[in-house]
Short mmCIF file of C-alpha atoms and ligand atoms in Angstrom, two decimals:
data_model
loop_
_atom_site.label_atom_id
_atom_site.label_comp_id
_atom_site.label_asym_id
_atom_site.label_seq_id
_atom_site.Cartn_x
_atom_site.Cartn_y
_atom_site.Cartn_z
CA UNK A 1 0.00 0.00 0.00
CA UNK A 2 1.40 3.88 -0.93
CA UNK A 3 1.92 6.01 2.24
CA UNK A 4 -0.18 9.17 2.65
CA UNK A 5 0.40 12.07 0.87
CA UNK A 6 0.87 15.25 2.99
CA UNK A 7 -1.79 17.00 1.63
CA UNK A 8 -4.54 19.21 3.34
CA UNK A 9 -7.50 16.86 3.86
CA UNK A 10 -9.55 19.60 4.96
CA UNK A 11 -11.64 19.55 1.69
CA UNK A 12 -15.57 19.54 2.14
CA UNK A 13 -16.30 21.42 5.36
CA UNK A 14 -14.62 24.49 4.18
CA UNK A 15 -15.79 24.77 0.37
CA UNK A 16 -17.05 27.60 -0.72
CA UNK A 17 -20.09 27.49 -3.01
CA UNK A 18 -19.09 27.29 -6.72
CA UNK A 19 -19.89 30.58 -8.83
CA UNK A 20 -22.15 28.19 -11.18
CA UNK A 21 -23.22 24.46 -10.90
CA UNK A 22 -20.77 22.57 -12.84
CA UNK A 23 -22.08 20.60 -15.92
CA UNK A 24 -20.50 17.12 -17.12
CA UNK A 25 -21.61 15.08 -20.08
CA UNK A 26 -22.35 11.33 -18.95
CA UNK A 27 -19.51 10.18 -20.76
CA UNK A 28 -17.04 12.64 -18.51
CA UNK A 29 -19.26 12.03 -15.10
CA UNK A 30 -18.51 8.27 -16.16
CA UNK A 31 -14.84 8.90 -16.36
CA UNK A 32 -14.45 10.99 -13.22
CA UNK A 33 -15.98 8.44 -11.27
CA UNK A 34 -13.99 6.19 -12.55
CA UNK A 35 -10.31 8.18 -12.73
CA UNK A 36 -10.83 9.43 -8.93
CA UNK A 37 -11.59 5.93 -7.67
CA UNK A 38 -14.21 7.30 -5.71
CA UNK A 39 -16.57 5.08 -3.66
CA UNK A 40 -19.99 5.49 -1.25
CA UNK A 41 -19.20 7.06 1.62
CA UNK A 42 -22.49 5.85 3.18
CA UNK A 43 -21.71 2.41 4.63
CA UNK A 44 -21.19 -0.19 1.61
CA UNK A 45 -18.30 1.33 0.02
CA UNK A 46 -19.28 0.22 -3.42
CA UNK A 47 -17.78 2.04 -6.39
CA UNK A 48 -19.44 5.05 -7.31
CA UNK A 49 -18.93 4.57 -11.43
CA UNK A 50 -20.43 1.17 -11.07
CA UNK A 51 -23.65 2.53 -9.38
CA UNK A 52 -23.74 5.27 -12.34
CA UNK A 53 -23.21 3.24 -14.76
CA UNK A 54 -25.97 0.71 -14.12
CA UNK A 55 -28.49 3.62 -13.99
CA UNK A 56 -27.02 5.22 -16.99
CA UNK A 57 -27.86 2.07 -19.05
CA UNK A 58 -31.21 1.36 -17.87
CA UNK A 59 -32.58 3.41 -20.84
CA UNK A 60 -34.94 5.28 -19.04
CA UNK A 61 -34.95 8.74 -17.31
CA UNK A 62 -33.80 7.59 -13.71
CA UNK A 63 -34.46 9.56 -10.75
CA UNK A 64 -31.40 10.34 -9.05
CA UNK A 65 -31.99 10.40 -4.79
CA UNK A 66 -29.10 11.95 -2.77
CA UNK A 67 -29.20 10.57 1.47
CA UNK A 68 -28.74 12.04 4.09
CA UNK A 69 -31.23 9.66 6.20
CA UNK A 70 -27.90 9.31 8.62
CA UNK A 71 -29.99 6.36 10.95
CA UNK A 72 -27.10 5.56 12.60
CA UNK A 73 -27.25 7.01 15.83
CA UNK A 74 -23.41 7.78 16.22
CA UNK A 75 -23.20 9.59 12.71
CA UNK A 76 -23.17 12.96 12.47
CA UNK A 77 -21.62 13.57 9.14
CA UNK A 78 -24.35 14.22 6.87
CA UNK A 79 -25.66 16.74 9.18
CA UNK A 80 -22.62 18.53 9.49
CA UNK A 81 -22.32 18.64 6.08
CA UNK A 82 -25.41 19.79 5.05
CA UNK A 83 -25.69 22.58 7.72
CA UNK A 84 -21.73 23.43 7.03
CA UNK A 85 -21.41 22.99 3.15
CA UNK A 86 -24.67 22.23 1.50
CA UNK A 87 -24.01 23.71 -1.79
CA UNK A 88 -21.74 20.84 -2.24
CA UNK A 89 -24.35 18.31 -1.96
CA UNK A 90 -26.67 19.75 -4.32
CA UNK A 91 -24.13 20.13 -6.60
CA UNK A 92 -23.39 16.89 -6.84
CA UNK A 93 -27.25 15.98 -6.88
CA UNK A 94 -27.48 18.57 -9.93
CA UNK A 95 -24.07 16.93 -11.87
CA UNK A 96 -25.45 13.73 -11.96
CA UNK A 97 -28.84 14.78 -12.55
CA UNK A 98 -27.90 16.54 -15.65
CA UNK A 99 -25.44 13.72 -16.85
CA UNK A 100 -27.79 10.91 -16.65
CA UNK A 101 -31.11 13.52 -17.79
CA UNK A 102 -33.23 12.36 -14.42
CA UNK A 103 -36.30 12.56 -14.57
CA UNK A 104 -36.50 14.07 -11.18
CA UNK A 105 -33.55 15.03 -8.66
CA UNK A 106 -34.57 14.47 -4.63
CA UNK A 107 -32.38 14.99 -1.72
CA UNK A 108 -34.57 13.05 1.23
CA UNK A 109 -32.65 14.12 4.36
CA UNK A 110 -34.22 12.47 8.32
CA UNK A 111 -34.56 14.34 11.40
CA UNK A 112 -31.83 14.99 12.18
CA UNK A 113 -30.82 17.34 9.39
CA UNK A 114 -31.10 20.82 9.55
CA UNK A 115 -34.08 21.30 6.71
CA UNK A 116 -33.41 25.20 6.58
CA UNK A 117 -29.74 24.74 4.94
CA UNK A 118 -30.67 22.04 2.59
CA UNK A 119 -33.81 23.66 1.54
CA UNK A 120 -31.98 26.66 1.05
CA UNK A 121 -28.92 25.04 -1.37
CA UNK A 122 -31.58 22.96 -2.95
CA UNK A 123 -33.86 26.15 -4.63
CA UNK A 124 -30.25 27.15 -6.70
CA UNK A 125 -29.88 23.41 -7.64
CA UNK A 126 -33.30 22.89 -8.91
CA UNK A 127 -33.36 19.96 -6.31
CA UNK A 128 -36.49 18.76 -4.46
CA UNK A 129 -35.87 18.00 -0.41
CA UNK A 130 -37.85 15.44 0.91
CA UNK A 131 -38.28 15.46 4.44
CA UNK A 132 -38.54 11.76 5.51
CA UNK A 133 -39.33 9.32 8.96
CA UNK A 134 -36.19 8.74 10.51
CA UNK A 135 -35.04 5.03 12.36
CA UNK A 136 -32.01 3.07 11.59
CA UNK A 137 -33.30 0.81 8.28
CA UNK A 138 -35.11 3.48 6.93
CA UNK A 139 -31.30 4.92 4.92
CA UNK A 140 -31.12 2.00 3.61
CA UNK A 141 -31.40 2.08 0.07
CA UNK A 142 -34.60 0.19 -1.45
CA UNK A 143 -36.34 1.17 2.25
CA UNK A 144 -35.60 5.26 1.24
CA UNK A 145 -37.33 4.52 -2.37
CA UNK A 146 -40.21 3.09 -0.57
CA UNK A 147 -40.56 5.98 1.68
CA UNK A 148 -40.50 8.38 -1.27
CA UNK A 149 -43.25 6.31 -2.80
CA UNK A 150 -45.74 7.02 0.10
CA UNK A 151 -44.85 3.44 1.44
CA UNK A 152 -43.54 2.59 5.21
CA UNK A 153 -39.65 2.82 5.11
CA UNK A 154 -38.76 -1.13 5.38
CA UNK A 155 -36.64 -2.92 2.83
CA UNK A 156 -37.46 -4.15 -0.10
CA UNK A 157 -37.23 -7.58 -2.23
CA UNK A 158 -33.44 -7.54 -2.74
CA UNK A 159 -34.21 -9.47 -5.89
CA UNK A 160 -35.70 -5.96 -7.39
CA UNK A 161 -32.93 -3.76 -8.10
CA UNK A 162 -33.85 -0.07 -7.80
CA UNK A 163 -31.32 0.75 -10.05
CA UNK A 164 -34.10 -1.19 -12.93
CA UNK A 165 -37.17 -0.40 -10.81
CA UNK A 166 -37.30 2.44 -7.54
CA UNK A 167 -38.81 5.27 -7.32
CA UNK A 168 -41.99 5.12 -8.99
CA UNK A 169 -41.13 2.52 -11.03
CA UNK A 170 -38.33 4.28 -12.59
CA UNK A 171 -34.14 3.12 -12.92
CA UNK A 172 -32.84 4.95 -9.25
CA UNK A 173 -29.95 5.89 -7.92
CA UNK A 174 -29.59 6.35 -4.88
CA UNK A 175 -26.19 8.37 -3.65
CA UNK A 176 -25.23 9.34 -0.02
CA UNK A 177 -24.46 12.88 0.98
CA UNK A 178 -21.26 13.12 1.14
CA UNK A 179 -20.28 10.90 -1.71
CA UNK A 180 -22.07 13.40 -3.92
CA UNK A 181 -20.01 16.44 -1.93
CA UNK A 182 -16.77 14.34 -2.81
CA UNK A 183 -18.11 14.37 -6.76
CA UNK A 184 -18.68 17.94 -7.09
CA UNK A 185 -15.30 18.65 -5.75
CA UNK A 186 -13.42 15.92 -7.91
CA UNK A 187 -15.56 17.66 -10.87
CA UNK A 188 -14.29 21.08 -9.41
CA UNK A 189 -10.18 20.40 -9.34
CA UNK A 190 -9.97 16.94 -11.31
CA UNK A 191 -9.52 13.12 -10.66
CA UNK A 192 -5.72 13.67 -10.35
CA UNK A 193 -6.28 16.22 -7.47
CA UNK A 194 -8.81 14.19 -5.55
CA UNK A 195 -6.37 11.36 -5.65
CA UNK A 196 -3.56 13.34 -3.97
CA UNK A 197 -4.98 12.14 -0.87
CA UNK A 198 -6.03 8.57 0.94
CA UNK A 199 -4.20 5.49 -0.38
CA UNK A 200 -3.63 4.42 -3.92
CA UNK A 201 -6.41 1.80 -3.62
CA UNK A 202 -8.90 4.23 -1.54
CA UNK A 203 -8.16 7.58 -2.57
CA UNK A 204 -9.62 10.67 -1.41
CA UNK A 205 -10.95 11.60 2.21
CA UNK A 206 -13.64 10.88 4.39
CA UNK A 207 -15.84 12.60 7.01
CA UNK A 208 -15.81 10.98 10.79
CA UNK A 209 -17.89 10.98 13.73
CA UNK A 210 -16.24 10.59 16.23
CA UNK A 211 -17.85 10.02 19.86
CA UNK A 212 -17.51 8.39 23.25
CA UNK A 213 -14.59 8.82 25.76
CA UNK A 214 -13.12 12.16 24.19
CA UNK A 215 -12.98 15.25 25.00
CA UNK A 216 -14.46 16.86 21.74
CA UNK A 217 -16.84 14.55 20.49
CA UNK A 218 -18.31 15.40 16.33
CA UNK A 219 -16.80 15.21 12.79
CA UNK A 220 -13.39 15.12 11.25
CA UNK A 221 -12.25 14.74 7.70
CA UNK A 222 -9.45 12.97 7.37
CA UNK A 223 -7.42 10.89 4.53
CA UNK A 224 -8.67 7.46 3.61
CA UNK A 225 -6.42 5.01 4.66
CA UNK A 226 -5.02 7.02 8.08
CA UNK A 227 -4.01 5.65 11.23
CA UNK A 228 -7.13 4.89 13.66
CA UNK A 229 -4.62 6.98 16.26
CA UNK A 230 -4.36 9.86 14.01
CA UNK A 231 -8.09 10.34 12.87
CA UNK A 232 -8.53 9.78 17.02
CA UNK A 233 -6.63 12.50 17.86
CA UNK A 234 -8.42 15.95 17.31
CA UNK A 235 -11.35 14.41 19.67
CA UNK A 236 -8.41 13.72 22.57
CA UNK A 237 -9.57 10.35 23.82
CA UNK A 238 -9.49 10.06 26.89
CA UNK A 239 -8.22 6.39 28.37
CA UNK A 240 -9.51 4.67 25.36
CA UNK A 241 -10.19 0.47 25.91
CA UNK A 242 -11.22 0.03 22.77
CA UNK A 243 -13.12 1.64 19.56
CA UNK A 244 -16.47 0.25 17.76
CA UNK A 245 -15.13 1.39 14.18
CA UNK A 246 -18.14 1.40 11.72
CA UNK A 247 -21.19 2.41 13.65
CA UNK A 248 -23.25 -0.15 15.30
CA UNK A 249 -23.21 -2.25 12.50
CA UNK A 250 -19.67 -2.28 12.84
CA UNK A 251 -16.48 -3.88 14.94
CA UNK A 252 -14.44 -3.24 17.87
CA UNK A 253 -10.81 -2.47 18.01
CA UNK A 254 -9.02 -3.23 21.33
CA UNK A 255 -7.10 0.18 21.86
CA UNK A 256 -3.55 -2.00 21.73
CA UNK A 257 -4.62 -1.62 18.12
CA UNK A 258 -4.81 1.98 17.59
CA UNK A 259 -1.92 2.05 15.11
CA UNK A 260 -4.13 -0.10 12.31
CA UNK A 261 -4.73 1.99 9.34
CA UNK A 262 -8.14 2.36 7.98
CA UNK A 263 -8.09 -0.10 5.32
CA UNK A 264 -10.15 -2.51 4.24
CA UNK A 265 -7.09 -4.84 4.04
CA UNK A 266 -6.05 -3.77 7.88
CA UNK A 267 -9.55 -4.34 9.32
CA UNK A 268 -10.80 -6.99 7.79
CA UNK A 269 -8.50 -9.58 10.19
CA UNK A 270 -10.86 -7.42 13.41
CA UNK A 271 -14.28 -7.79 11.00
CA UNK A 272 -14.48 -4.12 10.46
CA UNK A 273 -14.78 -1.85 7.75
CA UNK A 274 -14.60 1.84 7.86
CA UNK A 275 -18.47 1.92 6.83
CA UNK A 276 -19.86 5.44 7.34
CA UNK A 277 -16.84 7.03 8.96
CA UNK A 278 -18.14 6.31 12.77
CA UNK A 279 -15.58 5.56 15.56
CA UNK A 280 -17.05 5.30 19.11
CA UNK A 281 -14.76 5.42 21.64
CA UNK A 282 -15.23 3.16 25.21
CA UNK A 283 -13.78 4.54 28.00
CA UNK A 284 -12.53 2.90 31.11
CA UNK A 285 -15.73 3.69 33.09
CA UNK A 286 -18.65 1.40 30.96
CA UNK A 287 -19.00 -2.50 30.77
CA UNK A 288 -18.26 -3.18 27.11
CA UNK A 289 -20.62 -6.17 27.41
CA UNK A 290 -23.64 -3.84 28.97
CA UNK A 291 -22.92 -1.41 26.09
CA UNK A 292 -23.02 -4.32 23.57
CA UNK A 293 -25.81 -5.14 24.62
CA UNK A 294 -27.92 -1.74 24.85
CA UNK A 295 -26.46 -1.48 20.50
CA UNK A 296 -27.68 -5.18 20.19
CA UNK A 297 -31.51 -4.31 22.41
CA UNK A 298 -31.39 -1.20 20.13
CA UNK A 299 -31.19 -3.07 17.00
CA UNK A 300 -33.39 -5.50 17.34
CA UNK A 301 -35.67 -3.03 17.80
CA UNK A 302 -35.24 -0.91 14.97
CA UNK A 303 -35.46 -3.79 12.57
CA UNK A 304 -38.56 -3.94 9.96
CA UNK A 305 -39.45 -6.83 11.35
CA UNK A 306 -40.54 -8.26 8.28
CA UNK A 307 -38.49 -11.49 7.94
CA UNK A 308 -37.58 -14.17 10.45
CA UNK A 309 -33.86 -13.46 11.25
CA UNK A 310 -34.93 -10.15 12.75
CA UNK A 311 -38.24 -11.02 14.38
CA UNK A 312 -37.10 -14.53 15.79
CA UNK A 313 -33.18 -14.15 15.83
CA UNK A 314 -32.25 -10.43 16.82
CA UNK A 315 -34.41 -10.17 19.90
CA UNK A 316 -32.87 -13.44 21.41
CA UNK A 317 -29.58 -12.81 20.53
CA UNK A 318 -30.05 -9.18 22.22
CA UNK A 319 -31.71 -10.83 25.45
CA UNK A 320 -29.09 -13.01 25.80
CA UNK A 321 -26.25 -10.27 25.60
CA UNK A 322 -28.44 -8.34 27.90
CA UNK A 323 -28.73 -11.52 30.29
CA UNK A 324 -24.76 -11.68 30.33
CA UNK A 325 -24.41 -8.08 30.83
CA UNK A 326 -26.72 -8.37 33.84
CA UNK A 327 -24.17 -12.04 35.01
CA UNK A 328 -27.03 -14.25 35.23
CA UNK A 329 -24.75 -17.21 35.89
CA UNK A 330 -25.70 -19.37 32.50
CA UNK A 331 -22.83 -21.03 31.51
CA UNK A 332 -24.31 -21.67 28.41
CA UNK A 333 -25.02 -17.98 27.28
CA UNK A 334 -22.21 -17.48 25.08
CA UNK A 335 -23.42 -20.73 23.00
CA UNK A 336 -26.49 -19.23 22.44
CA UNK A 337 -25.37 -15.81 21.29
CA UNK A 338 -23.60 -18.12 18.62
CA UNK A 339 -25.67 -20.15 17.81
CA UNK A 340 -28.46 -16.80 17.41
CA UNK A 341 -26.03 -15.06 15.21
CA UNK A 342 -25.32 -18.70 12.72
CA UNK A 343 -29.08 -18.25 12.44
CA UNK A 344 -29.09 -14.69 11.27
CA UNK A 345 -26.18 -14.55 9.33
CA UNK A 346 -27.44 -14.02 5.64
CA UNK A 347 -30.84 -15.23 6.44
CA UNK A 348 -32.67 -11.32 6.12
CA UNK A 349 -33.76 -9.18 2.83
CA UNK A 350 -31.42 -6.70 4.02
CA UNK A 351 -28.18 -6.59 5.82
CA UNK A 352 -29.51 -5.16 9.35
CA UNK A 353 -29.27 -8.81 11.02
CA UNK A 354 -25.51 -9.47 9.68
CA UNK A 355 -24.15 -5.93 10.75
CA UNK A 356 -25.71 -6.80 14.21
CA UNK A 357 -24.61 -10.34 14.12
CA UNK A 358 -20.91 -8.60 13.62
CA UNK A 359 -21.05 -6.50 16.23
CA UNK A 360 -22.06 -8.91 18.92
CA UNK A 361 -19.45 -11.78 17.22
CA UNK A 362 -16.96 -9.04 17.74
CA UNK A 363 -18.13 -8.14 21.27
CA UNK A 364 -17.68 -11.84 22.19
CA UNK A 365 -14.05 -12.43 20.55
CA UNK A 366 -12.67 -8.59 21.98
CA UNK A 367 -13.77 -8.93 25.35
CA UNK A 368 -13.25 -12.19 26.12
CA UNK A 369 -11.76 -11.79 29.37
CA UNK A 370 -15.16 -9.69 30.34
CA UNK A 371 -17.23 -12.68 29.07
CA UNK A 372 -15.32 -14.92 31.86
CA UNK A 373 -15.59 -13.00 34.53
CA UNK A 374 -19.36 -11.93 33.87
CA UNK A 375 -20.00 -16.02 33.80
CA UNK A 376 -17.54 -15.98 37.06
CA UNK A 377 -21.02 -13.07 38.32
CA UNK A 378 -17.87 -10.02 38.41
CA UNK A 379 -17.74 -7.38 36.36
CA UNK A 380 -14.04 -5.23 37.06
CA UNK A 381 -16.61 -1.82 35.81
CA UNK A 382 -19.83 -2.78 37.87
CA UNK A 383 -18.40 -5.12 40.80
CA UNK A 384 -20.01 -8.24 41.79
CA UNK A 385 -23.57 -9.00 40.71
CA UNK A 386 -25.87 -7.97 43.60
S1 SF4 B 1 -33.67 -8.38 7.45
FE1 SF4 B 1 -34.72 -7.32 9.12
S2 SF4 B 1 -34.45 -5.15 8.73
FE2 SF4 B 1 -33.92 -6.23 6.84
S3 SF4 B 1 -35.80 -6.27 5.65
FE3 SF4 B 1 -35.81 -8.16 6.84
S4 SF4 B 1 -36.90 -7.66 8.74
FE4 SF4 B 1 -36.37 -5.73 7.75
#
């Protein structure tokens, strides 16, 4: 992998608005997707000119969605951006809009986005903003196109690609927030330029929420590819034990480990990814099995409840991390966290019960030593059980 170019990675949070939208043809949008390397900044990481260019051969006048849903509770990036920069948003809304001649052009933002800024960008970018239901599926992709249809925000039939059918039928593409600020800025200063920083593989730079055990708890932007440590460090933790990198959906890293890069190839051996850019920090004062298992309770509440792995699965894997948080002394506990998540795993429409299935497996491997002694009815946070 290349080392990190010293470059100033403080790119989207302090753009100015352009003096006019910028305007590609499909062919060059194609290209610049492709030339920067860019990919989703919204969880999945997928390539950005692969999304495009499935909607650009559909055939059909797509409609092009930005989100900025953010239902994760620990992300705060969209909202930062769109209250700090969002010109850039609707810029990229209004590039690819015009490349791919949409039909319509929607940026659906949840509650937790400040309407007033987004409306505000939006009226210059011809861009409608559709204020939507929050909760922690309803982002996800074929569950957004659903919502703009006037249906509840669950997931659909993974077998229907929104790309062919979504929003009202039509090809759909659906891009996160800041993926679309990261386009309009590549389309600003060139491919080349957004490649100066991040890695060779993962170029460019990423917003991060950063919470828990610091002192300054909110959003960074920081190189793709950097040091966990380094991203870390304008928040100050403060006695870190260990970091959930990717949201709730995501994995922990002990803090021994804070020197791992932000790579796919780096955190794949801990089961993480960098997702959505959101690092929670645990501190020295909270049971990282009780706060497992308030994510895991929280989860399995939030899920659409529409297939079996979340209505059966979820909930008993979540009552069973609760039950060893609380050292009921079960010996046989951590067998049936296992054997809940072996029944989850790949078993839903959507991925909600394998990103909680991933953060519980990577409760039970990290903490370990917490495990035992919470079987043992001691907790070195809590005490012994009462
Ligand atoms: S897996 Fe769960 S969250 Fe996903 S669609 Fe099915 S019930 Fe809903």
């Amino acid at each position: 992998m290349s080392t990190i170019a010293p470059v100033d990675t403080r790119r989207l949070l302090t753009a100015e608005p352009a003096d006019s939208l910028p305007v590609l043809s499909l062919e060059a949008l194609l290209a610049l997707a492709e030339e920067s390397g860019l990919t989703g900044r919204g969880g999945a990481g997928f390539p950005t000119a692969i999304k495009l260019r499935a909607v650009a051969e559909g055939g059909t006048a797509p409609v092009v969605v930005g989100n900025a849903m953010e239902g994760e509770p620990l992300s705060r990036k969209d909202a930062v951006l769109l209250t700090r920069a969002p010109h850039l948003v609707v810029e990229g809304l209004a590039l690819v809009g015009r490349a791919l001649r949409a039909r319509e052009t929607v940026l659906a933002i949840g509650p937790e986005i400040n309407p007033a800024a987004a409306e505000a960008a939006a009226r210059v970018g011809r861009v409608r903003v559709a204020r939507l239901e929050g909760g922690f599926v309803a982002g996800q992709e074929s569950a957004l196109v659903n919502q703009l249809d006037g249906r509840p925000a669950v997931p659909r039939d993974p077998l229907v690609r929104i790309t062919t059918k979504g929003v009202d039928g039509r090809p759909t593409l659906v891009l996160n927030a800041e993926t679309l600020a990261q386009l309009a800025l590549a389309a600003r200063h060139g491919a080349a330029w957004f490649r100066l920083a991040g890695t060779e593989e993962d170029p460019g730079t990423s917003l991060f929420s950063i919470s828990g055990a610091v002192e300054r708890s909110g959003v960074v932007e920081a190189a793709r590819g950097s040091r966990l440590r380094d991203v870390l460090a304008a928040a100050v933790p403060v006695d870190p034990v260990a970091v959930l990198v990717g949201g709730y959906h995501g994995a922990w890293l002990p803090a021994s480990q804070l020197d791992t890069r932000l790579t796919a190839r780096e955190l794949r051996p801990w089961g993480a990814a960098v997702g959505a850019g959101v690092l929670y920090v645990l501190g020295r004062d909270l049971c990282p099995i009780r706060a497992a298992a308030a994510i895991a309770t929280y989860l399995a509440d939030e899920s659409a409840a529409q297939c079996g792995p979340c209505v059966n699965g979820l909930p008993r894997m979540a009552d069973a991390l609760q039950r060893l948080a609380d050292r009921v002394p079960d010996p046989g506990l951590p067998h049936e966290i296992d054997r809940m998540r072996l029944l989850v795993v790949g078993r839903g429409a959507c991925a909600h019960p394998d990103g909680t299935a991933r953060m519980v497996a990577s409760t039970m491997r990290v903490f370990e030593d917490h495990v035992t002694r919470h079987l043992a009815g001691h907790c070195e946070i809590e005490g012994a059980r009462r």
